């Protein structure tokens, strides 16, 4: 909500507390059923506004990848569009036009062979983009198997055990075996050799992650691609890739333009990204694109005549807010290539500064470094700091308002606990220094404790996205 509204709300709130105590408040506000009498808009607003004060401060939240800041002009524009349903392309053809422009901009940014021919859609987030990418892989594999007179009962999808939960959902919801390659302490991502070793004739595709949710590192997508080329030369198996670039889709094109992870690689059939992560939009918008029209089987496109538009309707949802797509287009316009590049370079520099500052503390060591990766990294506890753990450090930082999650890594690294830092737009170098000081103080405090502290149970705690 724009600042002017927030101050108006505070003013209203102050005037309201008098009236609330003036006996207009019902004795009981039922939590789990509809109250027989409504409270009225003002009182409902004040109650909910106050209730939400206990939420964490979004700007101090280093747990999430999702946007917590946008320019006031973007917020104004999005509020102006709050009543627009993106599916009503007939009624809001200009919102639909902005979505198409966004898609072409992304197709160009991700080096589609012919950006005009790339096909895609906005989504509620990357999760929906991943579901659609996975479904197309499954359908193409099935069609090919059927055409060859082969069975199509047991599809599998190859990925690292470090994939985001949306891939587990995809496999469970759509009956695909998740072939998860375990990570190792030396390789916290999918390796090329291991990926190919997991492939067989029932593999619908390989998922490459740019970058990993757990530590911000990029998976070796080009090496996986090369290994799949070799596999095809050896065995004839032609296995496509989907790139889950939820975060990296808006980072790598600017920070690592030479890195080939996208449609430059012919095996990359589809790519998803979250506009609401490094795309810089408030939640929820995502994108999924296919390299060309031929990549998307006809039967997965739905053309409904009551919507008008030329664009096929692809996607899980029907009605969806249009404001986020407008917010995305706003960012493309206001930042341009140079603006995104500057923003991403700044975030990378701040993340490196924070990582190097933490690495200098004897009690901590880096599990990953943000240089040339996402502006995200994870730290581990040095074995010498044996009488406290990162769950306790995470709790201690909460006293100062910082939200920095501690969690254990996935299979086969469940014995490793890390603390993860996600640096996003709105997190300044100054805040990084404040956080560094708070962590130094907290570490000193733990180190000064005389006797061993009881360890907390090793549970995944406060892990996000
Ligand atoms: C965040 C994330 C997702 C899920 O994205 P949403 O936009 O939150 O649905 C999927 N994959 C990766 C790698 C992510 O980081």
XYZ file of C-alpha atoms and ligand atoms in Angstrom:
480
model
C 0.000 0.000 0.000
C 1.408 3.452 -0.881
C 2.786 5.534 2.000
C 0.031 8.144 1.702
C -2.514 5.449 2.444
C -0.518 4.117 5.325
C -0.464 7.508 7.058
C -4.155 7.980 6.346
C -4.734 4.605 7.925
C -2.798 5.564 11.028
C -4.834 8.722 11.372
C -8.053 6.796 11.051
C -6.749 4.241 13.473
C -6.047 6.803 16.182
C -9.531 8.233 15.888
C -10.949 4.787 15.905
C -9.479 3.435 19.120
C -11.693 5.911 21.004
C -14.744 4.556 19.243
C -13.662 0.953 19.720
C -13.522 1.467 23.465
C -16.781 3.377 23.222
C -18.569 0.046 23.240
C -19.196 -0.424 19.556
C -17.094 -3.574 19.567
C -19.061 -6.803 19.893
C -18.162 -8.976 22.915
C -16.858 -11.630 20.661
C -15.372 -11.662 17.180
C -15.665 -15.222 15.961
C -12.501 -16.488 14.306
C -13.802 -19.560 12.590
C -17.302 -18.748 11.501
C -19.102 -15.772 10.054
C -20.256 -13.328 12.724
C -23.985 -12.703 12.687
C -23.370 -8.953 12.508
C -20.735 -7.254 10.396
C -18.289 -4.801 11.961
C -18.472 -2.230 9.211
C -15.568 -1.273 6.983
C -13.756 1.105 9.340
C -13.698 -1.167 12.327
C -12.847 -4.221 10.260
C -9.951 -2.300 8.739
C -8.629 -1.145 12.100
C -8.895 -4.594 13.664
C -7.141 -6.359 10.826
C -4.520 -3.638 10.489
C -3.669 -3.993 14.176
C -3.751 -7.775 14.015
C -1.121 -7.755 11.256
C 1.303 -5.634 13.302
C 2.717 -8.885 14.645
C 3.826 -10.010 11.177
C 7.568 -9.737 10.553
C 8.990 -6.657 8.859
C 9.181 -7.564 5.174
C 12.274 -5.423 4.586
C 14.241 -7.262 7.298
C 13.187 -10.594 5.848
C 16.266 -12.230 4.358
C 14.417 -15.535 4.179
C 12.321 -14.877 1.120
C 13.219 -14.449 -2.534
C 9.981 -12.640 -3.173
C 9.795 -8.889 -3.792
C 9.126 -6.709 -0.764
C 9.701 -3.354 -2.363
C 8.514 -1.440 -5.398
C 8.642 2.181 -6.416
C 5.643 4.274 -5.296
C 4.744 4.825 -8.970
C 4.548 1.067 -9.499
C 2.298 0.680 -6.486
C 0.048 3.459 -7.753
C -0.178 1.845 -11.173
C -0.923 -1.545 -9.647
C -3.626 -0.083 -7.451
C -5.162 1.489 -10.540
C -5.300 -1.989 -12.069
C -6.471 -3.797 -8.941
C -9.907 -4.379 -10.477
C -8.658 -5.844 -13.749
C -8.914 -9.554 -14.399
C -6.131 -10.560 -16.760
C -8.224 -13.208 -18.486
C -10.715 -10.629 -19.742
C -8.652 -9.897 -22.813
C -11.700 -8.624 -24.605
C -12.397 -5.991 -21.988
C -8.797 -5.169 -21.186
C -6.973 -5.592 -24.480
C -4.232 -3.203 -23.398
C -3.407 -5.252 -20.299
C -3.234 -8.282 -22.598
C -0.954 -6.306 -24.921
C 1.401 -5.519 -22.011
C 1.546 -9.214 -21.147
C 2.548 -10.030 -24.720
C 5.195 -7.326 -24.674
C 6.590 -8.784 -21.444
C 6.707 -12.224 -23.062
C 8.601 -10.916 -26.092
C 11.019 -9.008 -23.863
C 11.720 -12.185 -21.873
C 12.049 -14.305 -25.020
C 14.652 -11.844 -26.264
C 16.408 -11.691 -22.880
C 16.563 -15.496 -22.771
C 17.849 -15.717 -26.350
C 14.926 -17.482 -27.981
C 15.892 -18.253 -31.600
C 13.031 -16.085 -32.799
C 11.464 -14.062 -29.961
C 8.336 -13.410 -32.054
C 7.739 -17.143 -32.268
C 8.338 -17.964 -28.603
C 5.183 -18.936 -26.795
C 4.384 -18.438 -23.150
C 2.191 -16.980 -20.484
C 2.262 -15.073 -17.258
C 1.403 -17.195 -14.234
C 0.793 -16.729 -10.531
C 4.442 -17.581 -9.915
C 7.159 -20.004 -10.857
C 5.316 -22.952 -9.347
C 2.579 -22.692 -11.964
C 5.234 -22.139 -14.645
C 7.013 -25.321 -13.533
C 3.768 -27.329 -13.588
C 3.109 -26.202 -17.157
C 6.698 -26.821 -18.246
C 6.542 -30.301 -16.714
C 3.183 -31.094 -18.298
C 4.446 -30.184 -21.750
C 7.502 -32.425 -21.250
C 5.215 -35.248 -20.190
C 2.826 -34.800 -23.106
C 5.612 -34.597 -25.713
C 7.246 -37.738 -24.304
C 3.916 -39.572 -24.307
C 3.117 -38.524 -27.876
C 6.513 -39.680 -29.062
C 6.228 -43.022 -27.259
C 2.743 -43.649 -28.641
C 3.782 -42.738 -32.157
C 6.558 -45.331 -31.851
C 4.115 -47.922 -30.517
C 5.819 -47.929 -27.097
C 4.328 -47.866 -23.610
C 3.913 -44.593 -21.759
C 2.953 -45.721 -18.273
C 5.997 -44.848 -16.212
C 7.330 -41.357 -16.973
C 10.152 -39.966 -14.844
C 11.722 -36.551 -14.433
C 15.402 -36.150 -13.514
C 16.462 -33.420 -11.072
C 18.756 -32.783 -8.126
C 17.527 -33.400 -4.585
C 17.942 -29.624 -4.171
C 14.912 -28.795 -6.319
C 12.219 -26.539 -4.980
C 9.098 -28.175 -3.559
C 7.066 -27.272 -6.682
C 8.813 -30.134 -8.550
C 7.772 -32.617 -5.903
C 4.276 -31.255 -6.250
C 4.400 -31.572 -10.022
C 5.545 -35.190 -9.844
C 2.940 -36.107 -7.233
C 0.027 -34.210 -8.781
C 0.709 -35.470 -12.287
C 1.959 -38.963 -11.599
C 5.525 -38.674 -12.708
C 8.363 -40.449 -10.906
C 10.751 -37.870 -9.401
C 14.267 -39.155 -10.109
C 16.162 -37.146 -7.551
C 19.933 -37.198 -7.751
C 21.265 -36.721 -4.217
C 23.534 -33.744 -3.612
C 26.883 -34.204 -1.807
C 28.839 -31.858 0.481
C 31.218 -31.187 -2.432
C 28.451 -30.723 -5.017
C 25.329 -29.054 -3.652
C 23.605 -29.327 -7.063
C 22.795 -31.703 -9.856
C 25.980 -32.942 -11.568
C 26.093 -33.605 -15.330
C 27.324 -37.182 -15.060
C 24.858 -38.062 -12.335
C 21.963 -36.499 -14.247
C 22.662 -38.537 -17.343
C 23.145 -41.724 -15.325
C 19.588 -41.294 -14.017
C 18.060 -40.949 -17.519
C 16.382 -43.724 -19.457
C 13.779 -44.123 -22.201
C 11.036 -43.028 -19.772
C 12.700 -39.737 -18.871
C 10.466 -36.871 -19.938
C 13.173 -34.295 -19.268
C 15.906 -32.985 -16.991
C 15.299 -29.957 -14.774
C 18.211 -27.539 -14.391
C 17.995 -24.921 -11.650
C 19.279 -21.371 -11.953
C 19.954 -21.087 -9.096
C 19.444 -23.381 -6.221
C 16.938 -22.430 -3.559
C 19.193 -23.846 -0.879
C 22.405 -21.924 -1.489
C 21.925 -19.619 -4.506
C 24.402 -21.484 -6.716
C 23.776 -22.070 -10.423
C 23.559 -25.640 -11.605
C 26.048 -26.549 -14.372
C 23.393 -26.322 -17.073
C 25.725 -26.209 -20.060
C 27.626 -29.269 -18.787
C 24.350 -31.157 -18.227
C 23.314 -30.159 -21.741
C 26.601 -31.442 -23.176
C 26.256 -34.706 -21.260
C 22.753 -35.150 -22.707
C 24.183 -34.563 -26.205
C 26.720 -37.321 -25.520
C 23.959 -39.574 -24.229
C 22.017 -39.061 -27.431
C 25.075 -39.825 -29.532
C 25.603 -43.048 -27.534
C 22.047 -44.265 -27.119
C 19.741 -42.287 -29.369
C 17.816 -40.947 -26.332
C 16.832 -37.358 -27.042
C 15.996 -35.764 -23.688
C 14.898 -32.121 -23.431
C 15.593 -29.743 -20.547
C 13.393 -27.378 -18.606
C 15.234 -24.597 -16.813
C 13.796 -23.513 -13.486
C 15.170 -19.984 -13.503
C 12.768 -18.778 -10.814
C 15.419 -16.406 -9.508
C 18.227 -16.537 -12.052
C 16.037 -15.708 -15.062
C 16.195 -12.074 -13.999
C 19.781 -12.157 -12.678
C 22.003 -14.127 -15.051
C 21.124 -12.150 -18.232
C 22.549 -9.066 -16.509
C 25.295 -10.354 -14.202
C 26.523 -13.252 -16.306
C 25.627 -12.463 -19.951
C 28.223 -14.959 -21.200
C 26.703 -17.869 -19.282
C 24.795 -20.156 -21.654
C 21.866 -21.517 -19.639
C 18.899 -20.444 -21.787
C 17.442 -20.926 -25.282
C 20.980 -20.623 -26.688
C 21.146 -24.305 -25.742
C 18.998 -26.224 -28.251
C 17.847 -28.838 -25.749
C 16.258 -26.167 -23.541
C 12.585 -26.476 -24.359
C 11.131 -24.180 -21.711
C 12.105 -21.737 -18.993
C 10.210 -20.369 -16.020
C 10.997 -17.370 -13.819
C 9.319 -15.504 -10.991
C 8.547 -11.901 -11.858
C 8.004 -11.448 -8.137
C 11.557 -12.508 -7.285
C 14.388 -10.679 -9.056
C 11.911 -9.410 -11.654
C 11.203 -6.876 -8.932
C 7.403 -7.160 -8.713
C 5.388 -7.608 -5.523
C 3.856 -11.120 -5.222
C 2.441 -12.885 -7.432
C 3.571 -13.059 -10.998
C 5.639 -15.634 -12.826
C 6.462 -16.483 -16.421
C 6.908 -19.581 -18.508
C 8.127 -19.603 -22.093
C 8.703 -22.291 -24.703
C 11.473 -21.901 -27.245
C 9.050 -21.824 -30.199
C 5.477 -22.567 -31.159
C 6.368 -26.143 -32.129
C 7.448 -26.929 -28.553
C 3.904 -26.711 -27.233
C 1.524 -29.471 -28.366
C -1.666 -28.061 -29.898
C -3.914 -29.914 -27.472
C -2.389 -28.026 -24.521
C -3.473 -24.668 -25.927
C -7.006 -23.615 -25.357
C -8.644 -21.059 -27.567
C -11.857 -19.728 -26.161
C -13.841 -17.465 -28.405
C -15.419 -15.491 -25.566
C -12.022 -13.998 -24.703
C -11.247 -12.548 -28.086
C -7.456 -12.386 -28.146
C -5.162 -14.064 -30.612
C -3.038 -15.554 -27.846
C -3.795 -19.117 -26.898
C -4.910 -19.545 -23.312
C -2.391 -21.629 -21.442
C -2.311 -21.952 -17.687
C -3.883 -23.506 -14.634
C -5.930 -20.508 -13.616
C -8.608 -18.615 -15.412
C -9.194 -15.389 -13.472
C -6.106 -13.717 -12.092
C -5.111 -10.174 -11.147
C -3.753 -8.096 -14.023
C -1.910 -5.640 -11.781
C 1.227 -7.736 -11.368
C 1.737 -8.041 -15.115
C 1.396 -4.275 -15.380
C 3.945 -3.997 -12.544
C 6.309 -6.221 -14.513
C 5.988 -4.077 -17.599
C 6.548 -0.990 -15.448
C 9.868 -2.451 -14.275
C 10.931 -3.290 -17.826
C 10.168 0.279 -18.896
C 11.561 2.138 -15.926
C 14.760 0.109 -15.530
C 15.619 -0.937 -19.047
C 18.607 -3.190 -19.588
C 20.970 -0.776 -17.948
C 18.765 -0.331 -14.872
C 18.362 -4.075 -14.289
C 22.104 -4.567 -14.819
C 22.908 -1.848 -12.279
C 20.425 -3.250 -9.778
C 21.740 -6.798 -10.123
C 25.376 -5.681 -9.945
C 24.582 -3.748 -6.757
C 22.816 -6.718 -5.182
C 25.732 -8.972 -6.105
C 28.209 -6.507 -4.574
C 26.176 -6.216 -1.357
C 25.783 -9.992 -1.114
C 29.542 -10.461 -1.660
C 30.284 -7.842 0.986
C 28.017 -9.594 3.467
C 29.371 -13.058 2.598
C 33.006 -11.956 2.892
C 32.265 -10.222 6.193
C 30.709 -13.397 7.591
C 33.505 -15.596 6.224
C 35.944 -13.478 8.234
C 34.327 -14.665 11.481
C 36.158 -17.776 12.713
C 32.871 -19.371 13.807
C 31.341 -19.312 10.304
C 32.287 -20.546 6.863
C 30.592 -20.171 3.501
C 28.664 -23.053 1.953
C 28.363 -20.954 -1.228
C 29.567 -17.569 -2.461
C 27.330 -15.133 -4.372
C 29.987 -14.019 -6.883
C 28.686 -14.898 -10.353
C 25.628 -16.665 -8.855
C 22.397 -15.394 -7.326
C 22.896 -12.661 -4.705
C 22.106 -15.424 -2.236
C 24.425 -17.563 -0.144
C 24.484 -19.932 2.782
C 26.868 -20.240 5.706
C 27.761 -23.215 7.840
C 29.039 -23.290 11.386
C 32.745 -23.978 11.753
C 33.228 -27.252 13.670
C 35.228 -25.334 16.298
C 32.046 -23.536 17.376
C 30.625 -26.663 18.855
C 28.481 -25.547 21.772
C 25.856 -23.590 19.819
C 24.178 -23.939 16.435
C 22.726 -21.937 13.566
C 19.131 -22.450 14.680
C 20.067 -20.595 17.850
C 21.840 -17.874 15.877
C 18.728 -17.505 13.679
C 16.589 -17.123 16.824
C 19.032 -14.633 18.305
C 18.880 -12.480 15.160
C 15.106 -12.365 15.450
C 15.534 -10.357 18.643
C 16.786 -7.556 16.402
C 14.050 -8.107 13.804
C 16.197 -9.930 11.206
C 14.574 -12.951 9.612
C 17.361 -15.278 8.485
C 16.316 -18.917 8.235
C 18.398 -21.873 9.408
C 17.644 -25.265 7.880
C 19.181 -28.592 7.008
C 20.135 -29.374 3.405
C 18.233 -32.042 1.412
C 19.340 -35.625 0.643
C 22.179 -36.691 1.023
C 23.303 -33.680 3.043
C 20.709 -33.651 5.790
C 23.504 -33.544 8.359
C 24.512 -30.067 7.168
C 22.758 -27.074 8.704
C 23.031 -23.718 6.976
C 21.874 -20.162 7.482
C 20.751 -18.558 4.215
C 20.876 -14.911 3.178
C 18.795 -13.624 0.268
C 19.784 -10.102 -0.811
C 16.994 -8.304 -2.668
C 16.182 -4.836 -3.969
C 15.592 -2.594 -0.962
C 18.395 -4.191 1.078
C 21.182 -1.622 1.176
C 24.888 -1.843 1.879
C 24.103 0.063 5.061
C 21.626 -2.584 6.194
C 24.220 -5.251 5.343
C 26.674 -3.543 7.700
C 24.049 -3.358 10.444
C 23.304 -7.043 9.971
C 27.024 -7.908 10.018
C 27.437 -6.046 13.299
C 24.430 -7.807 14.800
C 25.763 -11.196 13.734
C 29.223 -10.433 15.099
C 27.672 -9.430 18.415
C 25.479 -12.526 18.508
C 28.416 -14.822 17.695
C 30.504 -13.169 20.427
C 27.661 -13.738 22.839
C 27.395 -17.438 21.969
C 31.159 -17.838 22.142
C 31.254 -16.213 25.579
C 28.804 -18.696 27.077
C 30.663 -20.844 29.576
C 29.021 -24.244 29.336
C 27.601 -26.236 26.442
C 24.091 -25.132 25.521
C 21.438 -27.733 24.833
C 21.179 -28.328 21.084
C 17.857 -27.726 19.412
C 16.430 -30.657 17.484
C 17.546 -30.702 13.852
C 14.363 -29.677 12.144
C 13.769 -27.605 9.069
C 12.738 -24.334 10.503
C 11.427 -21.234 8.831
C 12.570 -22.420 5.408
C 11.054 -20.446 2.557
C 10.719 -21.107 -1.140
C 10.860 -19.769 -5.632
C 11.170 -20.916 -6.483
C 10.136 -21.660 -7.048
C 8.682 -21.372 -6.780
O 8.393 -20.098 -7.254
P 7.061 -19.292 -6.844
O 7.168 -18.098 -7.717
O 7.217 -18.975 -5.400
O 5.894 -20.164 -7.134
C 10.472 -22.687 -7.889
N 11.758 -22.978 -8.141
C 12.786 -22.285 -7.610
C 14.199 -22.659 -7.957
C 12.523 -21.228 -6.749
O 13.531 -20.541 -6.216
